[in-house]
Coordinates of C-alpha atoms in Angstrom, one line a residue:
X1 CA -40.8 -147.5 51.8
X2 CA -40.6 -147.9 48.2
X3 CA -42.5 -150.2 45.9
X4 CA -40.5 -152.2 44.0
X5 CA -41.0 -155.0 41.1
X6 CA -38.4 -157.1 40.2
X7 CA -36.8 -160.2 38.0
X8 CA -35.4 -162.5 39.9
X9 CA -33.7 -165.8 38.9
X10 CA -33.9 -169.2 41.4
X11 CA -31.2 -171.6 42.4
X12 CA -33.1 -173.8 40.0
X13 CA -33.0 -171.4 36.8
X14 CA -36.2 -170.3 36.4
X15 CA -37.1 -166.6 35.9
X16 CA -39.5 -165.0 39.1
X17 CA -41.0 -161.3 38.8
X18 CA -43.2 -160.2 41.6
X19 CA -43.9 -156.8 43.7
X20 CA -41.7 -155.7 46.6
X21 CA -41.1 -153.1 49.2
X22 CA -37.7 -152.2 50.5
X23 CA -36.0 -148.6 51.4
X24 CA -34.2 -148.6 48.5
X25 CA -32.6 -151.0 45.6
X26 CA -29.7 -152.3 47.7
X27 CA -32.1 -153.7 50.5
X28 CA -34.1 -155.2 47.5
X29 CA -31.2 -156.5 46.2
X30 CA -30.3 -158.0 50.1
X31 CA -34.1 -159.2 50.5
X32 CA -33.8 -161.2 47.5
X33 CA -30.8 -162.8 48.0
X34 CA -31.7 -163.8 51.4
X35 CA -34.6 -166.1 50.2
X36 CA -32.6 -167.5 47.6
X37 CA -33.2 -165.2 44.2
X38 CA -31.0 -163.7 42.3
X39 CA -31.7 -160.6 41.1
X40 CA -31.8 -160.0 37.1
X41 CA -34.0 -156.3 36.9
X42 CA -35.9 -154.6 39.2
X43 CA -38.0 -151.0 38.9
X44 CA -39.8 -148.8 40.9
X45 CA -43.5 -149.5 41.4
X46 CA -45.2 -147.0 43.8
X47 CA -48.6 -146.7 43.7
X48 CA -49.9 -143.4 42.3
X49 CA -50.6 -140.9 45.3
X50 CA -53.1 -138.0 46.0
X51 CA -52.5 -135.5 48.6
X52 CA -49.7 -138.1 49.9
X53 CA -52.3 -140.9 50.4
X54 CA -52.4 -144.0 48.7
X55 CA -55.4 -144.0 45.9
X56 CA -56.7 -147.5 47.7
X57 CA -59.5 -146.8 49.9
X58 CA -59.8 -147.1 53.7
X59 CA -62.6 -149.7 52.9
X60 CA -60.5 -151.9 50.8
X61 CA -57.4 -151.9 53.7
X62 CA -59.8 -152.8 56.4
X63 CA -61.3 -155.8 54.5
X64 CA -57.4 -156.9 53.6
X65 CA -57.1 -157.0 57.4
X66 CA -60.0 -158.9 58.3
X67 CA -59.4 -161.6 55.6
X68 CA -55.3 -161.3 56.9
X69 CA -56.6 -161.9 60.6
X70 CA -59.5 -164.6 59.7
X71 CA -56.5 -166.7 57.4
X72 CA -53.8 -165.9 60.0
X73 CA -55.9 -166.9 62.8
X74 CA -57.0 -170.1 61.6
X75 CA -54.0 -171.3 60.2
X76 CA -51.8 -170.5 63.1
X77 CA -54.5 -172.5 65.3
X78 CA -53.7 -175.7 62.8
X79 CA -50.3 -175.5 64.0
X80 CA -48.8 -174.0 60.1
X81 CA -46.0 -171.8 60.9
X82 CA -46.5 -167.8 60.5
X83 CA -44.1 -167.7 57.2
X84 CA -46.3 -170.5 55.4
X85 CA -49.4 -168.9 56.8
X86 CA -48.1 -165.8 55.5
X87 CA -47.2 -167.1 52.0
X88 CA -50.9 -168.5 52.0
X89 CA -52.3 -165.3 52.3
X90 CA -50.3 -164.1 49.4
X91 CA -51.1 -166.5 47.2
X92 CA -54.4 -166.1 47.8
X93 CA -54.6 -163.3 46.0
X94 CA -52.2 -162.3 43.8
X95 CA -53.8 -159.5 42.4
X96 CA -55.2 -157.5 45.4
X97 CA -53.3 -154.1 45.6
X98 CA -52.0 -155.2 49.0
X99 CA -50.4 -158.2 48.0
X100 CA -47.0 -156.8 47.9
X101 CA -47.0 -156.3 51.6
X102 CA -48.1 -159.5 52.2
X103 CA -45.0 -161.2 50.1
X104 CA -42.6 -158.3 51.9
X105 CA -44.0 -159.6 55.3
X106 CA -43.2 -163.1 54.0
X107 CA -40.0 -162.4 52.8
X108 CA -38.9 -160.5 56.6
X109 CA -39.8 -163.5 58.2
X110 CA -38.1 -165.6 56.6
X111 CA -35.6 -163.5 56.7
X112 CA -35.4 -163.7 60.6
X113 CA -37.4 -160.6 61.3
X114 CA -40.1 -160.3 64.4
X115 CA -43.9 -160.2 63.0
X116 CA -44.2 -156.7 64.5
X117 CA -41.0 -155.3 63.1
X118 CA -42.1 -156.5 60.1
X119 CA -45.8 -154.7 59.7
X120 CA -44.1 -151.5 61.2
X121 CA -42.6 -151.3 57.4
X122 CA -45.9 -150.7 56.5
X123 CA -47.4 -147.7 58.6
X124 CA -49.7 -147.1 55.7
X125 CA -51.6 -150.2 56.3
X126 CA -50.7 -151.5 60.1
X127 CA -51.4 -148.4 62.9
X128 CA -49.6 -148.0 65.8
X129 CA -52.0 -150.3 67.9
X130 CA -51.7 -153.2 65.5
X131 CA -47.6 -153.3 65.5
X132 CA -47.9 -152.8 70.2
X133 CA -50.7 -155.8 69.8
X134 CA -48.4 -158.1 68.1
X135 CA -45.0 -157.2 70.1
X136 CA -47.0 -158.4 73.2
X137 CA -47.8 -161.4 71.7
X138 CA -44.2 -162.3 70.3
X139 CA -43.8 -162.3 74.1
X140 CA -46.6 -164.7 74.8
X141 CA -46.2 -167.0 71.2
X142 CA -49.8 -166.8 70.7
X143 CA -50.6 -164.6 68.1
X144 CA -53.9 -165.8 67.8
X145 CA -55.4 -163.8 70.6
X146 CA -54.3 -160.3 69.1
X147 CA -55.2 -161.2 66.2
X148 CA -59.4 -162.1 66.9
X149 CA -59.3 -159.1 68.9
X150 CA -58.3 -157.3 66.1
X151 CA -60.4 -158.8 63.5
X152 CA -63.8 -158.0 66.1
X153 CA -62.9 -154.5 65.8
X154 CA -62.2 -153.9 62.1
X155 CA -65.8 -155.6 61.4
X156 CA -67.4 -153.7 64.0
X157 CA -65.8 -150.6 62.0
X158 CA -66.5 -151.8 58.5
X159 CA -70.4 -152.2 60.1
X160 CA -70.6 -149.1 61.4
X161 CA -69.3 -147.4 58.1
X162 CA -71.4 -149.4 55.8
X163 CA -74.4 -148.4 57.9
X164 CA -72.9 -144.6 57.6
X165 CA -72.7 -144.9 53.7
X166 CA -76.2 -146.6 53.7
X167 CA -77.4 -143.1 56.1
X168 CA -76.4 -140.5 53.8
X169 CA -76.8 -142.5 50.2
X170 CA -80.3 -141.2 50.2
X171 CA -80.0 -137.7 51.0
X172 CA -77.3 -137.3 48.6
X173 CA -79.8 -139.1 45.8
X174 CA -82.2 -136.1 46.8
X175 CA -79.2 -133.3 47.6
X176 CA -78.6 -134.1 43.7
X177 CA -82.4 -134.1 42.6
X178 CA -82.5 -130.3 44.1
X179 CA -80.0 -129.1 42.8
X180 CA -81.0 -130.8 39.3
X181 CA -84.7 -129.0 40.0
X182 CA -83.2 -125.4 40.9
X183 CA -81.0 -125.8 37.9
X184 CA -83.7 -126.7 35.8
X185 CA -86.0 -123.8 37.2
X186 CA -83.5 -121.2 36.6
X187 CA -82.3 -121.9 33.4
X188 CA -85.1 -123.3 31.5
X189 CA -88.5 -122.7 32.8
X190 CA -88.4 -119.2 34.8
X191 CA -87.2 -117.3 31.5
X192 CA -90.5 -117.9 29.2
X193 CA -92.7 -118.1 31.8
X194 CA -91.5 -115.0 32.9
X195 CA -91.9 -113.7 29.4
X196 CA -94.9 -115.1 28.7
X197 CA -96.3 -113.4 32.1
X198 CA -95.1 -109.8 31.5
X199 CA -97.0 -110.1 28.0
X200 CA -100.1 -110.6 29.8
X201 CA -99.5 -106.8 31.5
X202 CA -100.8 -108.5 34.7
X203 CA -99.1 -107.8 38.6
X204 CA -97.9 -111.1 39.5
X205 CA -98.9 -112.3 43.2
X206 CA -96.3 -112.3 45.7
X207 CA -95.3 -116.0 45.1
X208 CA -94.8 -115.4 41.8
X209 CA -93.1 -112.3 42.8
X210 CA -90.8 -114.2 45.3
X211 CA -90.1 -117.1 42.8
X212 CA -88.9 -114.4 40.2
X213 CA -86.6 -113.0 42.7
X214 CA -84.8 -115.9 43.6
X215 CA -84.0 -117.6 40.0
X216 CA -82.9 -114.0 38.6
X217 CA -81.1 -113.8 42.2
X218 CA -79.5 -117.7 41.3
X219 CA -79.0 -116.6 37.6
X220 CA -76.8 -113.9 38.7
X221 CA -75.1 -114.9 41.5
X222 CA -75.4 -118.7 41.2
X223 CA -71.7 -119.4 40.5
X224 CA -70.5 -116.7 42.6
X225 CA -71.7 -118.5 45.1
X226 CA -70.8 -122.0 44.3
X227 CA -66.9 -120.3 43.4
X228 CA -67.0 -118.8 47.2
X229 CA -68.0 -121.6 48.9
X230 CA -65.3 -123.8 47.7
X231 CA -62.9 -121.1 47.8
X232 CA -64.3 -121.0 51.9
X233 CA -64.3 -124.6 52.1
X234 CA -60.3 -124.8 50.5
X235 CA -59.1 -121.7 52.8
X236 CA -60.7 -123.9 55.4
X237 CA -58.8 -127.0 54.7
X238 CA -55.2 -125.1 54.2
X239 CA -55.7 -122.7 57.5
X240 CA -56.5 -126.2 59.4
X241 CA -53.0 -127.7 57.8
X242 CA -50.8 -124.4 58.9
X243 CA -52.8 -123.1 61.9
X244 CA -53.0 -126.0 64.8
X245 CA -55.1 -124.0 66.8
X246 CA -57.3 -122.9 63.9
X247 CA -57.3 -127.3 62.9
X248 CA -58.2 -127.8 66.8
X249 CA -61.5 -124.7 66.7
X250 CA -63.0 -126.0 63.4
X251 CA -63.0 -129.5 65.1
X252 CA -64.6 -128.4 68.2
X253 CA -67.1 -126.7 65.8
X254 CA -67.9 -129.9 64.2
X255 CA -69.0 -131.6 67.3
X256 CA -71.5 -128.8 67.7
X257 CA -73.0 -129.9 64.2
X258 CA -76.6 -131.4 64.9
X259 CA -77.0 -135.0 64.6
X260 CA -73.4 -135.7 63.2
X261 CA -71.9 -133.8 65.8
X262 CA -73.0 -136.4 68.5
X263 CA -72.3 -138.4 66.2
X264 CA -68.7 -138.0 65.3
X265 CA -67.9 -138.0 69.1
X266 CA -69.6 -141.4 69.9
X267 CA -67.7 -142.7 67.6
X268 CA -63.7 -141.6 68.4
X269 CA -64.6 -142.2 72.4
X270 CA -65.5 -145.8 71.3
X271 CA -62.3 -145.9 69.3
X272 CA -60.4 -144.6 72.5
X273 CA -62.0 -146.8 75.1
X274 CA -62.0 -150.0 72.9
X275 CA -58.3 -149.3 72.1
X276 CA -57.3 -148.8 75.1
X277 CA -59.2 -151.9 76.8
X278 CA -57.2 -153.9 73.7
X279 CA -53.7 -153.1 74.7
X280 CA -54.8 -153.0 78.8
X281 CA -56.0 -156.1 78.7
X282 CA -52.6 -157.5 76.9
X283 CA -50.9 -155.8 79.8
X284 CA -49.3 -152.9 78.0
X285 CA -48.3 -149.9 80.5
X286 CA -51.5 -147.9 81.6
X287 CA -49.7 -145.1 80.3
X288 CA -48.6 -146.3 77.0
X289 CA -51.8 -147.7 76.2
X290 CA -53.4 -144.2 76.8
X291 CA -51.0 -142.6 74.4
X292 CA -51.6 -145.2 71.7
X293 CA -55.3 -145.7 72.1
X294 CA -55.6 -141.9 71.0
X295 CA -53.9 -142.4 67.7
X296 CA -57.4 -143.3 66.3
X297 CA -59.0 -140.2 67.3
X298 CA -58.6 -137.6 64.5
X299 CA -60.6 -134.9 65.8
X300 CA -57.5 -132.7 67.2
X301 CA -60.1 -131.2 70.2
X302 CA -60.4 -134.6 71.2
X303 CA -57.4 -135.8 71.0
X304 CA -55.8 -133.1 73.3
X305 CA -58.4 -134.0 75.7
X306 CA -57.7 -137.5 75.8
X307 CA -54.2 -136.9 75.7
X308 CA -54.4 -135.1 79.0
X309 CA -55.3 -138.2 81.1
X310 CA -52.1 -140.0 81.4
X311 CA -50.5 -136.4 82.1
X312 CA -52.9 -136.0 85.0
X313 CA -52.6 -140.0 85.9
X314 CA -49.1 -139.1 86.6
X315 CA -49.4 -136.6 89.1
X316 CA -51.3 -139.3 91.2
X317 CA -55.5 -138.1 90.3
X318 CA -57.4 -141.4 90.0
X319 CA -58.0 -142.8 86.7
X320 CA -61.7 -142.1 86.9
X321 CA -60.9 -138.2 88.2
X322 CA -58.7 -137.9 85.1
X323 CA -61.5 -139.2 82.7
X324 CA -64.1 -136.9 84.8
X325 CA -61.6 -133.6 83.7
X326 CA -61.7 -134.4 80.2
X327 CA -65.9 -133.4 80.3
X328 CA -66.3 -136.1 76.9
X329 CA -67.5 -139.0 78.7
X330 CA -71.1 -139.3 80.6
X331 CA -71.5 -140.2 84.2
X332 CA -72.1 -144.0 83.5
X333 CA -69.0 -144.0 81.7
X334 CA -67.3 -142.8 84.9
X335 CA -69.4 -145.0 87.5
X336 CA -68.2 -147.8 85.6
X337 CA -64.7 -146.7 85.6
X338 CA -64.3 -145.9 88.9
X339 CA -65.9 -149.4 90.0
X340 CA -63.9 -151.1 88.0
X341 CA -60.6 -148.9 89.3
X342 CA -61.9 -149.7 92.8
X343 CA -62.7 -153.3 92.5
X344 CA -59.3 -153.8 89.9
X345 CA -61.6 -155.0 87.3
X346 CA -60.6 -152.0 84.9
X347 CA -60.9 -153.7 81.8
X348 CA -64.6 -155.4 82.0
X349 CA -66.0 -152.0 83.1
X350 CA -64.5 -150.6 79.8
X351 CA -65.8 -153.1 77.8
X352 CA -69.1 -152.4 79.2
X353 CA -68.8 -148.9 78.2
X354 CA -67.8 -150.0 74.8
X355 CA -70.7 -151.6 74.5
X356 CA -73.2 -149.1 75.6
X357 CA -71.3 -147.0 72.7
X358 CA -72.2 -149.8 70.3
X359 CA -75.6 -149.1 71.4
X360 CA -75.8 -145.7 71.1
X361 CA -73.8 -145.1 67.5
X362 CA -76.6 -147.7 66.0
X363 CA -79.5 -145.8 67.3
X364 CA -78.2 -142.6 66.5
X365 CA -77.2 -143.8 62.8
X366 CA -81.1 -145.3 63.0
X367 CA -82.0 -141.5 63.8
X368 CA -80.1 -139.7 61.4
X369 CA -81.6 -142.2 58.8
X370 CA -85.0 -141.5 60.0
X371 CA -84.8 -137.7 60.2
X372 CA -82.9 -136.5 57.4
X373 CA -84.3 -138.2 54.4
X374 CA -88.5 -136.9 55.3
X375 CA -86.7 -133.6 55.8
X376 CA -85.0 -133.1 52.1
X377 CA -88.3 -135.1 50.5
X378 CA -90.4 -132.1 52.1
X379 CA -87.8 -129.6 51.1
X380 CA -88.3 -130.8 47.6
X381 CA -92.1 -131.1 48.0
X382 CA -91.7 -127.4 49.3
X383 CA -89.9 -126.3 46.4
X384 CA -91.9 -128.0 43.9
X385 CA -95.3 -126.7 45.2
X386 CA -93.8 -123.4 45.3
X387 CA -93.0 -123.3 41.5
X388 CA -96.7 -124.9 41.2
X389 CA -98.7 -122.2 43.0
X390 CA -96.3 -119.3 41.6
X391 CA -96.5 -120.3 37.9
X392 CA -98.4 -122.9 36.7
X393 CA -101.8 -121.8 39.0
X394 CA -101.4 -118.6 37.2
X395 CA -100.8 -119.3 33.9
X396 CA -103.7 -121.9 34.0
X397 CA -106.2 -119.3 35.4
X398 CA -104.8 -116.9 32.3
X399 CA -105.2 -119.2 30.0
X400 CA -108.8 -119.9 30.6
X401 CA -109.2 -116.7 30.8
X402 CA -107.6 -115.8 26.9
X403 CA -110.3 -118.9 26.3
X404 CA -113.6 -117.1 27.7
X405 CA -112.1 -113.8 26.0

């Protein structure tokens, strides 16, 4: 869908701009006229793009939606009708980049369009579990249900990424400090130290020796290295878009990584099980809610795995022998599931398992935040004593020595 800002005229004669997506100028024009305007100008308003994705950050969608779910929610409690609670939201705040989607959302209901149909407009902002959530509860009236359950998981998400941020802000603080200290060494203090050694006619000592090699080694090859590894790291990125099976090998690879590896796969299993638990519990087909809840997942390894369970479901295995196949999930994951398939209380065994993986992602983000900031301060220690003992020891013992002399 296209954005689109227009100048609209009202039954009263005053002049109305505002921001607007439609498919194209004719459905504008429709939209408009529906709710009573009558359309003077209107121009196209996308938001700049990079790589096809919209410039506003993941972080910025996911607090739109939790402020969207905690407004809709209450309002909808009060008894205020979903177009006025809607409009609320919108005029909230005018200026936030999402605030066209809110007013198209407005203007679709009013319009006579189902809440669902209307944020499947949007796929950029409303997923595939989202738009299911809601068409259950057009069935039921209640969208307040759907909508806390929704609003639970995107804080649980922004929580976990804020604490993911918080992790690796300080190794990237010291990742910048080395690289600062190696430029710094190579460039400006090796070269007249160096100098200054050789005039002494003395064998350096094989510190000295090794610290010479490596910033003459980094003065030479430096930016041939820097220059291949993003040419890797790009030939990486455009094999993964042409090559599915290349995509689907990197990705196992990255749950090999230590610590993030682990990591990484805590976190898309927790996105699969909550998801799925979320649309089973609002009695969505087992199937269905299989093939949606692995929307989420990214990693293509894993999402070929999980996508195998419903095919295996079908052929009549159990649900807990299709999990068991898969080899992600660990054997209290499928205990659990198999109680709760025996005992047909499916959905609080999952959200056990859900929370275990709560549990687990916080004390592996705790780990990773204990572990890899002591190890880059010691690699910078290292380094730094390194250019202590090679050079300045040295040079101090020679220059007490040019004092006795």
């Amino acid at each position: 869908m296209t954005l689109f800002r227009y100048k609209a005229l009202t039954k009263t004669g005053y002049v109305k701009t505002g921001l607007l997506y439609a498919h194209n100028r004719h459905e504008l024009r429709r939209i408009l006229e529906k709710v009573g305007l009558f359309p003077i100008s209107f121009n196209d308003w996308s938001i700049p793009s990079i790589f096809g994705k919209h410039l506003t950050s993941a972080r910025k969608k996911r607090l739109f939606l939790i402020e969207m779910c905690f407004h809709l929610t209450h309002m909808l409690r009060a008894d205020v009708g979903l177009d006025k609670a809607l409009w609320e939201v919108f005029q909230h705040d005018k200026s936030s980049p999402f605030a066209p989607t809110c007013h198209s959302l407005y203007v679709d209901i009013c319009s006579g369009i189902l809440f669902s149909q209307a944020c499947a407009k949007h796929p950029q902002l409303f997923d595939q579990v989202w738009v299911n959530l809601l068409k259950i509860s057009e069935e039921t009236g209640r969208y307040e249900t759907a909508l806390t359950q929704l609003s639970q998981h995107l804080k649980w998400v922004e929580n976990v990424v804020q604490q993911l941020i918080a992790a690796v802000r300080y190794p990237i603080y010291l990742l910048i400090l080395l690289s600062g200290l190696i430029i710094f060494l190579t460039h400006y203090l090796s070269p007249p130290l160096m100098q200054f050694l050789s005039m002494l006619n003395q064998t350096p000592s094989g510190t000295t020796q090794a610290l010479i090699f490596g910033t003459v080694f980094l003065q030479e090859w430096g930016y041939n290295l820097l220059f291949s590894l993003m040419g890797a790291l790009l030939f990486i990125v455009t094999a993964k878009k042409m090559d599915p099976k290349f995509h689907r090998k990197i990705d196992q690879l990255k749950l090999k990584v230590p610590l993030i590896g682990p990591l990484t796969k805590n976190i898309h299993l927790y996105r699969f099980l909550y998801g799925f638990n979320l649309l089973f519990l609002n009695k969505i087909n087992i199937l269905k809610c299989f093939s949606l809840a692995s929307l989420p997942v990214t990693n293509l390894f894993l999402q070929e795995q999980l996508n195998k369970i419903p095919l295996w479901i079908e052929t009549g295995i159990p649900i807990a022998r299709a999990f068991e196949k898969t080899q992600l999930f660990s054997s209290f994951d499928l205990r659990m599931i198999q109680l709760g398939e025996n005992t047909g209380a499916l959905s609080e065994a999952l959200e056990v398992s859900c929370e275990r993986y709560q549990q687990i992602i916080q004390n592996q983000l705790n780990k990773s935040l204990k572990s890899v900031g002591p190890l880059l301060t010691l690699l910078v220690g290292a380094i730094l004593g390194w250019v202590v003992v090679a050079f300045f020891i040295p040079l101090y013992e020679n220059l007490l020595n040019l004092e006795v002399s």
